[in-house]
Coordinates of C-alpha atoms in Angstrom, one line a residue:
M1 CA 129.9 94.5 75.8
E2 CA 128.9 92.5 78.9
W3 CA 127.2 94.4 81.6
K4 CA 128.3 93.8 85.2
P5 CA 126.6 95.0 88.3
A6 CA 128.2 97.9 90.2
Q7 CA 130.8 97.0 92.9
L8 CA 130.2 98.4 96.4
D9 CA 133.1 99.1 98.7
V10 CA 132.1 98.9 102.3
S11 CA 135.6 98.7 103.8
C12 CA 135.2 102.4 104.8
P13 CA 132.2 104.7 105.3
P14 CA 130.7 105.9 102.0
D15 CA 131.1 109.4 100.6
L16 CA 128.1 111.8 100.9
V17 CA 127.9 113.0 97.3
L18 CA 124.6 114.8 97.5
T19 CA 122.1 116.2 100.0
N20 CA 118.7 117.3 98.8
N21 CA 115.5 118.5 100.3
L22 CA 111.9 118.1 99.3
D23 CA 110.2 120.9 97.3
V24 CA 108.8 123.4 99.7
D25 CA 105.1 123.2 100.5
P26 CA 103.9 126.5 102.2
D27 CA 100.8 124.7 103.5
F28 CA 102.8 121.9 105.1
A29 CA 106.1 123.2 106.6
D30 CA 107.1 120.0 108.2
N31 CA 106.9 117.7 105.2
F32 CA 109.1 114.6 105.0
A33 CA 109.6 111.5 102.8
R34 CA 107.8 108.4 103.7
C35 CA 109.7 106.3 101.1
A36 CA 111.7 106.8 97.9
R37 CA 112.2 104.3 95.1
W38 CA 114.2 104.3 91.9
C39 CA 112.7 103.5 88.5
A40 CA 114.1 100.5 86.6
D41 CA 116.9 102.3 84.8
G42 CA 117.9 104.6 87.7
S43 CA 117.2 107.8 85.7
S44 CA 114.8 109.1 88.4
F45 CA 113.4 108.3 91.8
L46 CA 109.9 108.9 93.2
V47 CA 109.3 110.1 96.7
Q48 CA 106.1 109.5 98.7
C49 CA 105.6 112.5 100.9
E50 CA 103.7 113.1 104.1
N51 CA 101.8 116.1 102.6
R52 CA 99.7 113.8 100.3
A53 CA 101.9 114.2 97.3
F54 CA 104.6 112.5 95.1
Q55 CA 107.8 114.3 94.2
L56 CA 109.9 113.2 91.2
F57 CA 113.6 113.7 91.1
Y58 CA 115.8 113.4 88.0
F59 CA 119.1 111.7 88.2
P60 CA 121.1 112.0 84.9
D61 CA 123.3 109.0 83.9
I62 CA 126.0 111.4 82.8
L63 CA 127.9 113.1 85.5
Q64 CA 129.0 116.6 85.0
G65 CA 132.7 116.8 85.9
T66 CA 133.2 115.2 89.3
Q67 CA 129.8 116.1 90.9
F68 CA 126.4 114.6 90.9
F69 CA 123.4 116.7 89.9
V70 CA 119.9 115.7 91.1
H71 CA 117.1 118.2 90.8
H72 CA 113.4 118.2 91.7
K73 CA 111.4 117.7 88.5
R74 CA 107.7 117.6 89.3
T75 CA 105.2 117.3 92.2
F76 CA 102.0 115.3 91.9
P77 CA 99.6 116.3 94.6
Q78 CA 96.9 113.8 95.5
S79 CA 93.3 114.2 96.9
S80 CA 93.9 112.2 100.1
A81 CA 96.7 110.5 102.0
V82 CA 99.0 108.3 100.0
V83 CA 99.1 104.7 101.3
N84 CA 101.6 103.1 98.9
F85 CA 103.0 103.2 95.3
A86 CA 105.0 101.0 92.9
W87 CA 106.9 101.7 89.7
Y88 CA 105.8 99.9 86.6
P89 CA 108.5 97.2 85.8
G90 CA 110.9 98.5 83.2
A91 CA 109.9 102.1 83.9
S92 CA 112.4 104.5 82.1
S93 CA 112.4 108.2 81.4
N94 CA 113.6 107.2 77.9
N95 CA 110.6 105.0 77.3
A96 CA 107.4 107.1 77.5
P97 CA 104.8 104.2 77.4
A98 CA 106.5 102.4 80.3
Y99 CA 107.3 105.5 82.4
C100 CA 104.4 105.2 84.9
F101 CA 103.6 104.0 88.4
V102 CA 100.6 102.9 90.4
A103 CA 99.4 104.7 93.5
S104 CA 97.2 103.7 96.4
V105 CA 95.3 106.8 97.7
R106 CA 92.8 106.7 100.5
D107 CA 89.1 106.6 99.4
C108 CA 90.1 106.4 95.7
P109 CA 90.6 103.7 93.1
V110 CA 94.1 102.4 92.5
K111 CA 95.6 104.9 90.0
L112 CA 98.0 104.3 87.1
L113 CA 99.8 107.6 86.8
D114 CA 102.1 108.9 84.1
A115 CA 105.4 109.8 85.7
S116 CA 106.2 112.5 83.2
D117 CA 103.2 114.8 84.0
G118 CA 101.1 112.9 86.6
R119 CA 98.1 112.5 84.4
L120 CA 95.7 109.5 85.1
R121 CA 96.1 106.7 82.6
A122 CA 93.8 104.1 84.2
S123 CA 91.9 103.3 87.3
Y124 CA 91.5 100.0 89.1
P125 CA 88.7 100.2 91.8
I126 CA 88.5 97.9 94.8
I127 CA 85.0 98.2 96.4
D128 CA 83.9 96.9 99.8
H129 CA 80.4 95.7 100.8
R130 CA 79.4 99.3 101.6
E131 CA 80.3 100.4 98.1
R132 CA 83.3 102.4 99.3
F133 CA 86.7 102.5 97.6
I134 CA 89.4 100.5 99.4
A135 CA 93.0 101.8 99.2
P136 CA 95.3 98.7 99.3
H137 CA 98.3 98.7 101.6
S138 CA 100.5 96.7 99.3
L139 CA 101.1 96.9 95.5
A140 CA 103.1 94.6 93.3
F141 CA 103.4 93.6 89.6
N142 CA 104.0 90.0 88.6
L143 CA 107.1 89.1 86.6
T144 CA 105.4 89.5 83.2
A145 CA 104.1 92.9 84.2
D146 CA 100.5 92.2 83.0
K147 CA 98.9 91.7 86.4
L148 CA 98.7 94.0 89.4
Y149 CA 98.3 92.5 92.8
C150 CA 96.8 94.7 95.6
G151 CA 96.7 93.6 99.2
F152 CA 94.1 94.7 101.7
E153 CA 92.2 93.2 104.7
D154 CA 91.9 89.4 104.3
A155 CA 92.2 89.5 100.5
I156 CA 94.2 90.3 97.4
E157 CA 92.7 92.0 94.3
I158 CA 94.3 91.0 91.0
F159 CA 93.9 93.3 88.0
D160 CA 94.7 92.9 84.4
I161 CA 96.8 96.0 83.5
Q162 CA 95.5 96.1 80.0
Q163 CA 91.8 96.1 81.1
P164 CA 91.1 98.8 83.7
G165 CA 88.1 98.1 85.9
E166 CA 87.2 95.6 88.5
G167 CA 89.6 92.7 89.3
D168 CA 89.5 89.2 90.7
R169 CA 89.4 88.8 94.4
L170 CA 91.5 86.2 96.1
P171 CA 90.6 85.7 99.8
T172 CA 93.5 84.9 102.0
T173 CA 91.3 83.3 104.7
P174 CA 88.0 81.3 104.3
S175 CA 86.1 83.6 106.8
K176 CA 86.7 86.1 109.5
K177 CA 86.1 83.5 112.2
S178 CA 88.2 80.8 110.6
K179 CA 91.7 80.1 112.0
D180 CA 93.0 79.0 108.6
G181 CA 94.8 81.2 106.0
L182 CA 96.3 84.6 106.5
K183 CA 94.2 87.1 108.5
G184 CA 94.5 90.9 108.7
I185 CA 95.8 93.5 106.3
I186 CA 98.0 92.2 103.6
S187 CA 100.8 94.7 104.1
S188 CA 103.4 93.3 101.6
I189 CA 103.6 91.3 98.4
A190 CA 106.8 90.1 96.8
F191 CA 107.4 88.0 93.7
S192 CA 110.3 85.6 93.2
S193 CA 112.4 86.5 90.2
S194 CA 112.6 82.9 88.9
Y195 CA 109.9 80.7 90.3
D196 CA 106.1 80.6 90.0
Y197 CA 105.3 81.8 93.4
Y198 CA 105.0 85.0 95.5
A199 CA 105.0 85.7 99.2
I200 CA 102.4 87.8 101.1
G201 CA 102.6 89.1 104.6
S202 CA 100.0 90.3 107.1
L203 CA 100.2 93.3 109.4
S204 CA 98.4 91.5 112.1
P205 CA 100.6 89.8 114.7
S206 CA 100.7 86.0 114.4
S207 CA 99.7 83.5 117.0
Q208 CA 100.6 80.0 117.8
A209 CA 97.7 78.8 115.6
M210 CA 98.7 80.6 112.4
D211 CA 101.5 82.3 110.6
N212 CA 101.5 85.8 109.1
I213 CA 103.6 85.0 106.0
A214 CA 102.5 82.6 103.3
L215 CA 103.7 81.4 99.9
Y216 CA 101.3 81.4 97.0
S217 CA 101.5 79.9 93.5
E218 CA 100.7 82.3 90.7
S219 CA 99.6 79.7 88.3
N220 CA 96.7 78.3 90.4
Q221 CA 96.5 81.1 93.0
A222 CA 96.6 78.6 95.9
A223 CA 98.6 78.7 99.1
I224 CA 101.7 76.6 99.0
M225 CA 103.1 76.8 102.6
P226 CA 103.2 79.0 105.6
I227 CA 106.4 80.8 106.6
G228 CA 107.7 82.2 109.9
G229 CA 106.4 80.1 112.7
A230 CA 107.3 81.5 116.1
Y231 CA 109.7 84.0 114.6
S232 CA 106.9 86.0 112.9
H233 CA 105.0 87.0 116.0
S234 CA 104.8 90.7 114.9
G235 CA 103.2 92.4 112.0
V236 CA 105.0 92.2 108.6
T237 CA 106.0 95.5 107.1
Q238 CA 108.1 94.3 104.1
L239 CA 108.9 91.2 102.1
K240 CA 111.6 90.9 99.5
F241 CA 113.3 88.1 97.5
N242 CA 117.0 88.0 96.8
P243 CA 117.4 89.0 93.1
T244 CA 120.1 86.3 92.4
K245 CA 118.9 83.7 94.9
P246 CA 115.1 83.6 94.4
H247 CA 114.7 80.9 97.0
I248 CA 115.8 83.3 99.8
L249 CA 113.0 85.4 101.3
Y250 CA 113.7 88.4 103.6
A251 CA 111.1 89.9 105.9
A252 CA 111.0 93.0 108.2
F253 CA 108.5 93.3 111.1
R254 CA 107.0 96.1 113.0
R255 CA 109.1 97.3 116.0
H256 CA 111.9 94.8 115.2
D257 CA 115.6 95.6 115.1
A258 CA 116.4 92.8 112.6
I259 CA 115.7 91.4 109.1
Y260 CA 114.9 87.7 108.9
A261 CA 115.9 85.4 106.0
W262 CA 114.2 82.1 105.1
D263 CA 115.5 79.4 102.7
L264 CA 112.3 78.1 101.0
R265 CA 114.0 74.8 100.3
S266 CA 114.3 73.9 103.9
D267 CA 112.1 74.2 107.0
T268 CA 110.3 77.5 106.6
S269 CA 109.3 77.6 110.3
V270 CA 112.8 78.7 111.2
P271 CA 114.8 81.5 109.4
V272 CA 118.2 80.8 108.1
K273 CA 119.8 84.1 109.3
V274 CA 118.8 87.0 111.4
F275 CA 120.5 90.3 110.4
R276 CA 120.5 92.4 113.5
M277 CA 121.1 96.2 113.5
S278 CA 123.1 98.2 116.0
P279 CA 122.3 97.4 119.7
N280 CA 121.4 101.0 120.3
S281 CA 118.3 100.7 118.1
R282 CA 116.6 98.5 120.7
K283 CA 116.2 101.4 123.2
T284 CA 113.3 103.1 121.4
L285 CA 111.6 101.1 118.6
T286 CA 109.4 103.2 116.3
N287 CA 106.1 102.2 114.9
Q288 CA 107.1 103.8 111.6
K289 CA 107.6 101.5 108.6
I290 CA 111.3 101.3 107.7
E291 CA 112.1 99.9 104.3
F292 CA 115.2 97.9 103.5
D293 CA 116.7 97.1 100.1
I294 CA 119.0 94.6 98.4
D295 CA 121.3 95.5 95.5
C296 CA 120.7 94.1 92.1
A297 CA 123.7 91.6 92.5
G298 CA 122.1 90.2 95.7
R299 CA 125.3 90.8 97.6
W300 CA 124.4 93.6 100.0
L301 CA 121.4 94.3 102.2
S302 CA 120.9 97.9 103.6
V303 CA 118.5 99.1 106.2
G304 CA 118.2 102.2 108.3
D305 CA 117.0 102.7 111.9
Q306 CA 115.3 105.2 114.1
N307 CA 118.6 106.6 115.3
G308 CA 119.6 107.9 111.9
C309 CA 122.1 105.1 111.1
V310 CA 122.3 102.9 108.0
S311 CA 123.6 99.3 108.3
M312 CA 125.2 97.3 105.5
F313 CA 125.0 93.5 105.7
D314 CA 127.1 91.2 103.5
L315 CA 124.8 88.5 102.1
G316 CA 127.4 86.6 100.1
D317 CA 126.8 82.9 100.6
S318 CA 125.7 83.4 104.2
D319 CA 122.1 82.6 103.4
E320 CA 122.8 79.3 101.6
L321 CA 122.3 75.9 103.3
D322 CA 124.7 73.1 103.0
S323 CA 123.4 69.6 102.3
E324 CA 124.1 68.6 105.9
Q325 CA 122.2 71.6 107.2
S326 CA 118.8 70.9 105.6
S327 CA 117.2 71.1 109.0
V328 CA 117.9 74.4 110.8
I329 CA 117.5 74.3 114.6
S330 CA 118.0 78.0 115.3
P331 CA 119.0 80.9 113.1
Q332 CA 122.4 82.5 113.1
N333 CA 122.6 86.2 114.1
I334 CA 124.6 88.3 111.6
A335 CA 126.1 91.6 112.6
P336 CA 126.4 94.4 110.1
E337 CA 129.5 94.7 108.0
M338 CA 129.4 98.4 108.4
T339 CA 127.2 101.0 110.1
F340 CA 127.4 104.8 109.5
N341 CA 125.5 107.9 110.7
A342 CA 123.4 109.1 107.8
H343 CA 120.6 111.4 109.2
G344 CA 119.4 113.3 112.3
D345 CA 116.1 111.5 112.3
V346 CA 114.5 108.1 111.4
V347 CA 115.9 106.7 108.2
S348 CA 112.5 105.6 106.7
C349 CA 113.9 104.2 103.5
V350 CA 117.1 103.2 101.7
A351 CA 117.3 102.3 98.0
F352 CA 120.2 101.1 95.8
Q353 CA 120.7 102.9 92.5
P354 CA 120.3 100.1 89.9
L355 CA 123.3 101.0 87.7
H356 CA 125.8 102.8 90.0
S357 CA 127.5 102.2 93.3
N358 CA 125.1 104.6 95.1
L359 CA 122.6 104.4 97.9
L360 CA 119.7 106.7 98.4
S361 CA 118.5 107.4 101.9
A362 CA 115.4 109.3 103.1
S363 CA 114.7 110.5 106.6
G364 CA 111.8 112.0 108.5
S365 CA 109.3 111.3 111.3
R366 CA 106.6 113.1 113.3
H367 CA 107.8 114.3 116.7
F368 CA 105.8 115.9 119.5
D369 CA 107.3 118.0 122.2
E370 CA 105.7 117.0 125.4
D371 CA 106.7 120.3 127.1
I372 CA 104.7 122.4 124.8
R373 CA 101.3 123.2 126.2
E374 CA 99.0 125.6 124.4
G375 CA 97.0 128.1 126.4
G376 CA 99.5 128.6 129.2
S377 CA 98.6 128.2 132.9
N378 CA 95.1 128.2 134.2
S379 CA 94.3 131.8 135.1
S380 CA 91.2 130.9 137.1
D381 CA 93.1 129.3 140.0
G382 CA 92.8 132.4 142.1
D383 CA 89.0 132.4 141.8
S384 CA 88.5 128.8 142.8
T385 CA 86.4 129.8 145.8
D386 CA 84.0 131.9 143.8
Q387 CA 83.7 129.1 141.2
E388 CA 82.9 126.5 143.8
S389 CA 80.0 128.6 145.1
D390 CA 78.6 129.0 141.6
S391 CA 79.3 125.4 140.3
E392 CA 75.9 124.1 141.4
S393 CA 74.1 126.7 139.4
Q394 CA 76.2 126.8 136.3
N395 CA 77.2 124.2 133.8
I396 CA 81.0 124.3 133.4
I397 CA 82.2 123.1 129.9
A398 CA 85.7 121.7 129.9
V399 CA 87.7 122.5 126.8
P400 CA 90.2 119.7 126.0
R401 CA 93.8 120.8 125.4
R402 CA 94.9 120.9 121.8
R403 CA 97.7 118.5 121.0
P404 CA 100.8 120.3 119.8
L405 CA 101.5 120.1 116.0
P406 CA 104.2 117.6 115.0
Y407 CA 107.6 118.7 113.8
V408 CA 110.4 117.0 111.9
K409 CA 114.0 116.9 112.9
D410 CA 115.5 116.0 109.6
S411 CA 113.6 115.6 106.3
S412 CA 116.6 115.3 103.9
L413 CA 117.4 113.0 101.0
K414 CA 121.0 111.9 100.7
L415 CA 122.9 110.1 98.1
W416 CA 125.9 108.0 99.2
S417 CA 128.7 106.6 97.0
F418 CA 130.3 103.2 97.6
D419 CA 132.4 103.4 94.5
P420 CA 135.8 101.7 95.2
T421 CA 137.6 104.1 92.8
R422 CA 136.4 107.2 94.7
T423 CA 139.1 109.6 95.9
V424 CA 137.4 112.8 97.0
H425 CA 134.2 113.8 98.8
H426 CA 131.5 115.8 97.0
V427 CA 128.6 117.4 98.9

């Protein structure tokens, strides 16, 4: 039987089929999800949490009656803050050897963890000139799943998965003073699904002298071309290739309300399309990383914003260039096909379920109430005269005010259904 990708119906808002919360942490009341990602077969998804832990949720392929059931399975606490993680390609709960993921934890080697119980399978250390462990900001497996690429400041460390230990370092710039290459923290690495190249992006804003996105060849580990030009003037937060059009590269930038698309067969200094979110998202742009996703058929792009909305963009053939348009003068702005309210806080991540017409969204962000002031009013105002007389003979120590603890408005996980055959809502 021939497998066909799930069809998504965006003619009307999706059905909310499930709302779930993170497992309660008594020591971290305002916990929230940084990002959530499905494993390859969609049987489970892993959540990177603010409280230095991973939480695994199980999603059975068989639906009981007309309702979805997703339950928290395990929590994997870490020794320090979690920077990033990535599933092993082909990870499946039905295949124990492949059911694992790599995690970047601050001040620790890169860990290969078993997703069934969280045990450590292997370590891949990245050590700086002071003999300290470096936690990479980006993690990616190559297409053959035998190499792990880790991006950090001005370099990429490449590990052989089968041989734990030190890897091979690939500098992205000749030196710190050089204007060539890619400078700053390598914040994202993405592999093309069909070609011998991968894209890397830097978190440092680009200047007129250099770009902050570059294309590299995996066979000889050499830079092929810069990407972005004047359109990549901000730090890159995410790169992703279209699964069915491996020559189309998408990029998200810090404090931007748009996703940019480049056709690598044309002039890479100008994007082909710019997918802009709702105009309201321009009012207050967050520094928080917001991850977008593309479905396995390469048809739909989804991304959230800081207003709690999720936008759906129809890729279709809109990214393709005609033979007469090989030289693009300016990109075309694309409006979302549909936008719907999903959460009451920043939508930090969206992820398409690989086998079904479902979209997972996660929300949460740190908020500080400026009206909260600990300690109350200054009770010594009435004694100011006496204090002035004694100020010359006494050393007055000023105690700084404590910053109020952050709180979260909405830290939920939601599953949305775009099934064209749906008839009822299930929450």
